[in-house]
Coordinates of N, CA and C in Angstrom, one line a residue:
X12 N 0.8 -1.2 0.0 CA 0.0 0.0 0.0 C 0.9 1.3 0.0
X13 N 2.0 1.1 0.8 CA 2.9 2.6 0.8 C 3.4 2.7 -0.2
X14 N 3.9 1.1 -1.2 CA 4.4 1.9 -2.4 C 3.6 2.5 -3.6
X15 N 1.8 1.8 -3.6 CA 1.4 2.2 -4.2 C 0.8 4.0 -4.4
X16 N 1.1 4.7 -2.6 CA 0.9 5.6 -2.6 C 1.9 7.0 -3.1
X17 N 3.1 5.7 -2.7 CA 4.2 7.0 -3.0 C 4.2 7.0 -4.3
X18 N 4.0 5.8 -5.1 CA 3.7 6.0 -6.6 C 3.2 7.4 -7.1
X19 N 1.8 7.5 -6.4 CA 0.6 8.5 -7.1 C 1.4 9.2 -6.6
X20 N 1.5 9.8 -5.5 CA 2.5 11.2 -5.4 C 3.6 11.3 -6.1
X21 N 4.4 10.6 -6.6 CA 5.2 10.9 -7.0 C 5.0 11.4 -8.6
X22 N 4.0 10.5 -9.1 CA 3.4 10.7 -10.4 C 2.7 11.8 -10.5
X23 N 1.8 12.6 -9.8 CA 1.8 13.4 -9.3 C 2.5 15.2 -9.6
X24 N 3.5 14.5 -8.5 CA 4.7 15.6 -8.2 C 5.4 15.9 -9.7
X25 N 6.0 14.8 -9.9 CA 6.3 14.5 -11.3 C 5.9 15.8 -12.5
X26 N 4.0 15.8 -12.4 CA 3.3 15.9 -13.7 C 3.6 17.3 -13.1
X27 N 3.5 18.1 -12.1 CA 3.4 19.6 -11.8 C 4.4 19.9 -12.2
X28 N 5.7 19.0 -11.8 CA 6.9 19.7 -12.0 C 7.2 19.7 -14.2
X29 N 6.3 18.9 -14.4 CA 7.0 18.8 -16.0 C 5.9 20.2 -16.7
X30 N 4.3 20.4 -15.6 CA 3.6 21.5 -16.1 C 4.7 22.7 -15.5
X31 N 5.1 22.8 -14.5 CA 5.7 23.8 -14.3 C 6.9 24.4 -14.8
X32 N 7.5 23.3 -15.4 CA 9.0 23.4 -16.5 C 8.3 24.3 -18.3
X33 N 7.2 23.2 -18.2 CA 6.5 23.7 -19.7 C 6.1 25.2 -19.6
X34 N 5.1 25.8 -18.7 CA 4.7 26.6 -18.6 C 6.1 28.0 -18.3
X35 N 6.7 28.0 -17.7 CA 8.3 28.6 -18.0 C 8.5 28.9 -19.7
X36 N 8.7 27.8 -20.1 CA 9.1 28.3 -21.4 C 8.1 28.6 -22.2
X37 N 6.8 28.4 -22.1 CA 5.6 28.2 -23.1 C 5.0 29.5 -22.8
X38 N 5.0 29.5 -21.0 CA 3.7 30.9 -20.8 C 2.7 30.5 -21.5
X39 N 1.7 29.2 -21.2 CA 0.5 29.0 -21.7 C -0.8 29.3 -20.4
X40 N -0.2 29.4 -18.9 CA -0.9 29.9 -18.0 C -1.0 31.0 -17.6
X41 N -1.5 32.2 -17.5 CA -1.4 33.4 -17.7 C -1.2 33.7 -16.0
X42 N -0.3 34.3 -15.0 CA -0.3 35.1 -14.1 C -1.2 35.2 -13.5
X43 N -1.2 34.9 -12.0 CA -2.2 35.3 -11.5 C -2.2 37.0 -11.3
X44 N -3.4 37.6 -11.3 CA -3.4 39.0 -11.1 C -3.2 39.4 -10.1
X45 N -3.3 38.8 -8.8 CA -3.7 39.4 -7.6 C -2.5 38.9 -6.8
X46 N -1.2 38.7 -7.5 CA 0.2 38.3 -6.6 C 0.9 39.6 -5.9
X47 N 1.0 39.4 -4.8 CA 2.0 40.6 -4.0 C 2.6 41.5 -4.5
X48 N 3.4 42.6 -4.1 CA 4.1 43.1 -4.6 C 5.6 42.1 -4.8
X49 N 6.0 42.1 -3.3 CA 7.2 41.6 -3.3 C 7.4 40.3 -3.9
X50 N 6.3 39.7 -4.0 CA 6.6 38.2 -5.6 C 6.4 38.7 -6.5
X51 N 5.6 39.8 -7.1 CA 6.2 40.2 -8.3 C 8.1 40.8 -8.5
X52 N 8.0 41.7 -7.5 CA 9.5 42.0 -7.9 C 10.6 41.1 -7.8
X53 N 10.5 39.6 -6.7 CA 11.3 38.7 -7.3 C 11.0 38.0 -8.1
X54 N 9.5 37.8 -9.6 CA 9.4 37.5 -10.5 C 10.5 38.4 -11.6
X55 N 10.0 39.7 -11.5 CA 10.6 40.6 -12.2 C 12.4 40.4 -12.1
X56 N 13.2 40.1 -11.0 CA 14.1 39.9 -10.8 C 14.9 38.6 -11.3
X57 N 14.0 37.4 -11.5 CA 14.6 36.3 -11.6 C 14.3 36.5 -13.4
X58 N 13.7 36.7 -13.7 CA 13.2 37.1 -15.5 C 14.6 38.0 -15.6
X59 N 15.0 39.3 -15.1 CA 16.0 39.7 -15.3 C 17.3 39.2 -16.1
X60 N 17.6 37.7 -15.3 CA 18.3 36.9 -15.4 C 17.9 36.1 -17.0
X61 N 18.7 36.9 -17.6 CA 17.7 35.7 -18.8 C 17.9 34.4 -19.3
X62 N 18.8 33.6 -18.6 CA 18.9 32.3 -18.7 C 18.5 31.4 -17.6
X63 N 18.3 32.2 -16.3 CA 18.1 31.5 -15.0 C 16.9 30.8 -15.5
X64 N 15.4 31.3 -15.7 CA 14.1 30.5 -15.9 C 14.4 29.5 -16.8
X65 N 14.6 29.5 -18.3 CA 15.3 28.6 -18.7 C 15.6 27.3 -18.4
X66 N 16.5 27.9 -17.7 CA 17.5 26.4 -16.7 C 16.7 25.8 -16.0
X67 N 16.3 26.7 -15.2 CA 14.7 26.1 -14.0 C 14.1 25.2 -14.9
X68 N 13.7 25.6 -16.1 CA 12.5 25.1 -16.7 C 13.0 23.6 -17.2
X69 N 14.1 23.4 -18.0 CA 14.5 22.6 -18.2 C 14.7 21.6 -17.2
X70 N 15.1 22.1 -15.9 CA 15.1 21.3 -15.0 C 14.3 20.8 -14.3
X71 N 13.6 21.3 -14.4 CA 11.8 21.2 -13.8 C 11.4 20.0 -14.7
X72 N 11.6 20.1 -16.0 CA 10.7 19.0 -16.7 C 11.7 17.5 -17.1
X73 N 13.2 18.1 -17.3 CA 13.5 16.6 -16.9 C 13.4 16.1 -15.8
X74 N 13.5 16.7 -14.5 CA 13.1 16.4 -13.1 C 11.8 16.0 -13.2
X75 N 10.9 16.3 -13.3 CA 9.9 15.7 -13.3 C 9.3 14.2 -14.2
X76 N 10.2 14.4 -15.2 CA 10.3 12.8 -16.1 C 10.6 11.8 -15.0
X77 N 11.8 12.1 -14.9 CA 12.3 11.2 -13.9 C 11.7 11.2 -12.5
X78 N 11.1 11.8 -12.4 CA 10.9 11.7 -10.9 C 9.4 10.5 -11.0
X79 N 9.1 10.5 -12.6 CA 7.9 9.5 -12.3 C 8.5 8.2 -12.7
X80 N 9.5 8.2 -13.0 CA 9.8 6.6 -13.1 C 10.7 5.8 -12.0
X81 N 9.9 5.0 -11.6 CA 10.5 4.6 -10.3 C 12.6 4.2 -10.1
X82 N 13.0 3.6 -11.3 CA 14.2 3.6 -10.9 C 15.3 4.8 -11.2
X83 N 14.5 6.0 -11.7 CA 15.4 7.4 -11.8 C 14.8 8.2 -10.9
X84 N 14.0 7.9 -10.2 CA 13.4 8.7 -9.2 C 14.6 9.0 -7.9
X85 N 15.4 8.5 -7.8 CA 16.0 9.1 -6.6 C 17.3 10.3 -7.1
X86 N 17.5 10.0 -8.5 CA 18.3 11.0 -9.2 C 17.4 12.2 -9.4
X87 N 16.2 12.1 -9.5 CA 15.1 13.5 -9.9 C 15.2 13.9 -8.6
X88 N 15.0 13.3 -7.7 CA 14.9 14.1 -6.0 C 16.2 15.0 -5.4
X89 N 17.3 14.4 -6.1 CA 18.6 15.0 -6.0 C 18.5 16.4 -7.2
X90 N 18.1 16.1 -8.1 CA 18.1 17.2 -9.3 C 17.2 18.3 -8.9
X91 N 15.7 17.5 -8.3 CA 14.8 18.9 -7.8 C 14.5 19.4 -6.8
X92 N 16.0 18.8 -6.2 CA 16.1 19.5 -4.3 C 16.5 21.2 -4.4
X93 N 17.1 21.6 -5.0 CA 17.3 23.2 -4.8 C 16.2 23.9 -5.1
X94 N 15.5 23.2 -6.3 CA 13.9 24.1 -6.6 C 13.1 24.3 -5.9
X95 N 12.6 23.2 -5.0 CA 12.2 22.9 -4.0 C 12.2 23.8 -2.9
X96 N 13.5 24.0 -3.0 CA 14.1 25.0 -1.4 C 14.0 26.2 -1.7
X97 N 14.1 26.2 -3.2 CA 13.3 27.9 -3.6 C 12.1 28.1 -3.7
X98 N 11.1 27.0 -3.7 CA 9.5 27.4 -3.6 C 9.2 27.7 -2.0
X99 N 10.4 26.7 -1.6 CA 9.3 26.8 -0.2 C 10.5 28.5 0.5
X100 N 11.7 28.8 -0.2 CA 12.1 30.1 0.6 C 11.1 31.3 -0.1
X101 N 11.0 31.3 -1.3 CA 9.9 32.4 -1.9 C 8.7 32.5 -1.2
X102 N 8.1 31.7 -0.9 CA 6.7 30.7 -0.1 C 7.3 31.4 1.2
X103 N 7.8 31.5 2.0 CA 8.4 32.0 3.5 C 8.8 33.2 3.4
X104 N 9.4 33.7 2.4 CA 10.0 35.1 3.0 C 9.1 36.1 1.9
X105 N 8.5 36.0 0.6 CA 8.0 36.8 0.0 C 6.6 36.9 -0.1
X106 N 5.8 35.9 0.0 CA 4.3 35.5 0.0 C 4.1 34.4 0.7
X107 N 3.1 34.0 1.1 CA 2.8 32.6 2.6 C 1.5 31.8 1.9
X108 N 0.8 33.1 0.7 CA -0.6 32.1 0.2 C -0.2 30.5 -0.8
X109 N 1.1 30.6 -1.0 CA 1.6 29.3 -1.7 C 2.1 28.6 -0.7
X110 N 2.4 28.9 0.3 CA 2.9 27.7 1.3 C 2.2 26.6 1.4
X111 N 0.9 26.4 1.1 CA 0.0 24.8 1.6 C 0.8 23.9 0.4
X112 N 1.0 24.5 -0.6 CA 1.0 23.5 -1.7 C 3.2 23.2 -1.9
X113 N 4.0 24.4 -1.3 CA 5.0 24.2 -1.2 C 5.4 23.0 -0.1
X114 N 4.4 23.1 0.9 CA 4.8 22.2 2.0 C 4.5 20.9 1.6
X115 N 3.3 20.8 0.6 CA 3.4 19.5 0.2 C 4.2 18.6 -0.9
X116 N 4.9 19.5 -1.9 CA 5.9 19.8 -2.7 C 7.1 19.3 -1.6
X117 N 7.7 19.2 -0.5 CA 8.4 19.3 -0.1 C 8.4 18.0 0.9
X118 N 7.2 17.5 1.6 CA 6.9 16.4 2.0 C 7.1 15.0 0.9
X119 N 6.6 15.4 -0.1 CA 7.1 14.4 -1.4 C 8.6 14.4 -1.5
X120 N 9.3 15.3 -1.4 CA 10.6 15.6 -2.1 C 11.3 14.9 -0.8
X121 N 11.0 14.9 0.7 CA 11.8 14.3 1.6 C 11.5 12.6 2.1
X122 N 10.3 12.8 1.6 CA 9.9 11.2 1.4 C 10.7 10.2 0.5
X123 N 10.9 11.0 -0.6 CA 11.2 10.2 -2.0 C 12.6 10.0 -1.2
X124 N 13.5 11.3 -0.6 CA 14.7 11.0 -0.7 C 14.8 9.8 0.8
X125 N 13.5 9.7 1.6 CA 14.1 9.1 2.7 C 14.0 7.6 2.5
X126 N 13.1 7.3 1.6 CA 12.9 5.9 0.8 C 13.9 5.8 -0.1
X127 N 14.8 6.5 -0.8 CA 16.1 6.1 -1.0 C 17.5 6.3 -0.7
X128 N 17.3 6.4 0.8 CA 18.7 7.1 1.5 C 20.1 5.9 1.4
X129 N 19.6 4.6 1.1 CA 20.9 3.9 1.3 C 21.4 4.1 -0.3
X130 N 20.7 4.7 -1.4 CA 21.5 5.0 -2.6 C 22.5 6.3 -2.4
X131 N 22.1 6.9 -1.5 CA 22.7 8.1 -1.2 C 24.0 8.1 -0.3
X132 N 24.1 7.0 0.3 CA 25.1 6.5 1.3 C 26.3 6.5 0.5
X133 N 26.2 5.8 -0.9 CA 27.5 5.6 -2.0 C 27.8 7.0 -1.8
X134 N 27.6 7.9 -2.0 CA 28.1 9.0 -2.3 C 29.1 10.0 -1.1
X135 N 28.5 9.7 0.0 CA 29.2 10.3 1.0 C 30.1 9.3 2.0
X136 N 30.1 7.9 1.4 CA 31.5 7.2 1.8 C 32.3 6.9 1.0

């Protein structure tokens, strides 16, 4: 039963993260109107950057490939841990109305890695 649950979440997690990569480069979802000031000006700031979204996006959507296939899934969790730590720092210090869905974003993201921590063991011995 647990693995069939981490499944769906992960599949899931997965499909946001590959709409959230698409949508980056496509802009097929239009803004919400009614965002803060100060998340707009770190939208406005990270757009500045003109390859930074890009990169996210790309990473977002092969991250998300992999994150739904069960035997590349612990390499996507390592790939989409810094994004992660930027939804939920943007989510904490610039706007708080995205935090329900960052926290859940982030419960998947420490689950996946804690159900594969002994692949993670090679690395730090």
């Amino acid at each position: 039963m647990k693995n069939k649950i981490l499944f769906v979440a992960s599949l899931l997690f997965g499909l946001m993260m590959v709409n959230a990569g698409l949508n980056k480069l496509f802009n097929y979802m239009p803004a919400p109107a009614n965002l803060s000031e100060n998340l707009q000006k770190a939208f406005n700031a990270f757009t500045e950057i003109g390859w930074l979204m890009p990169l996210v996006a790309v990473v977002e959507i092969i991250g998300g490939i992999l994150f739904i296939i069960p035997k590349t899934r612990a390499l996507a969790a390592l790939m989409l841990f810094p994004i992660i730590v930027g939804i939920l720092l943007i989510n904490t210090v610039t706007d708080t109305s995205g935090m329900p869905i960052a926290l859940v974003f982030v419960a998947v993201e420490l689950w996946v890695i804690f159900e594969n921590r002994e692949k993670y063991l090679a690395l730090i011995k």
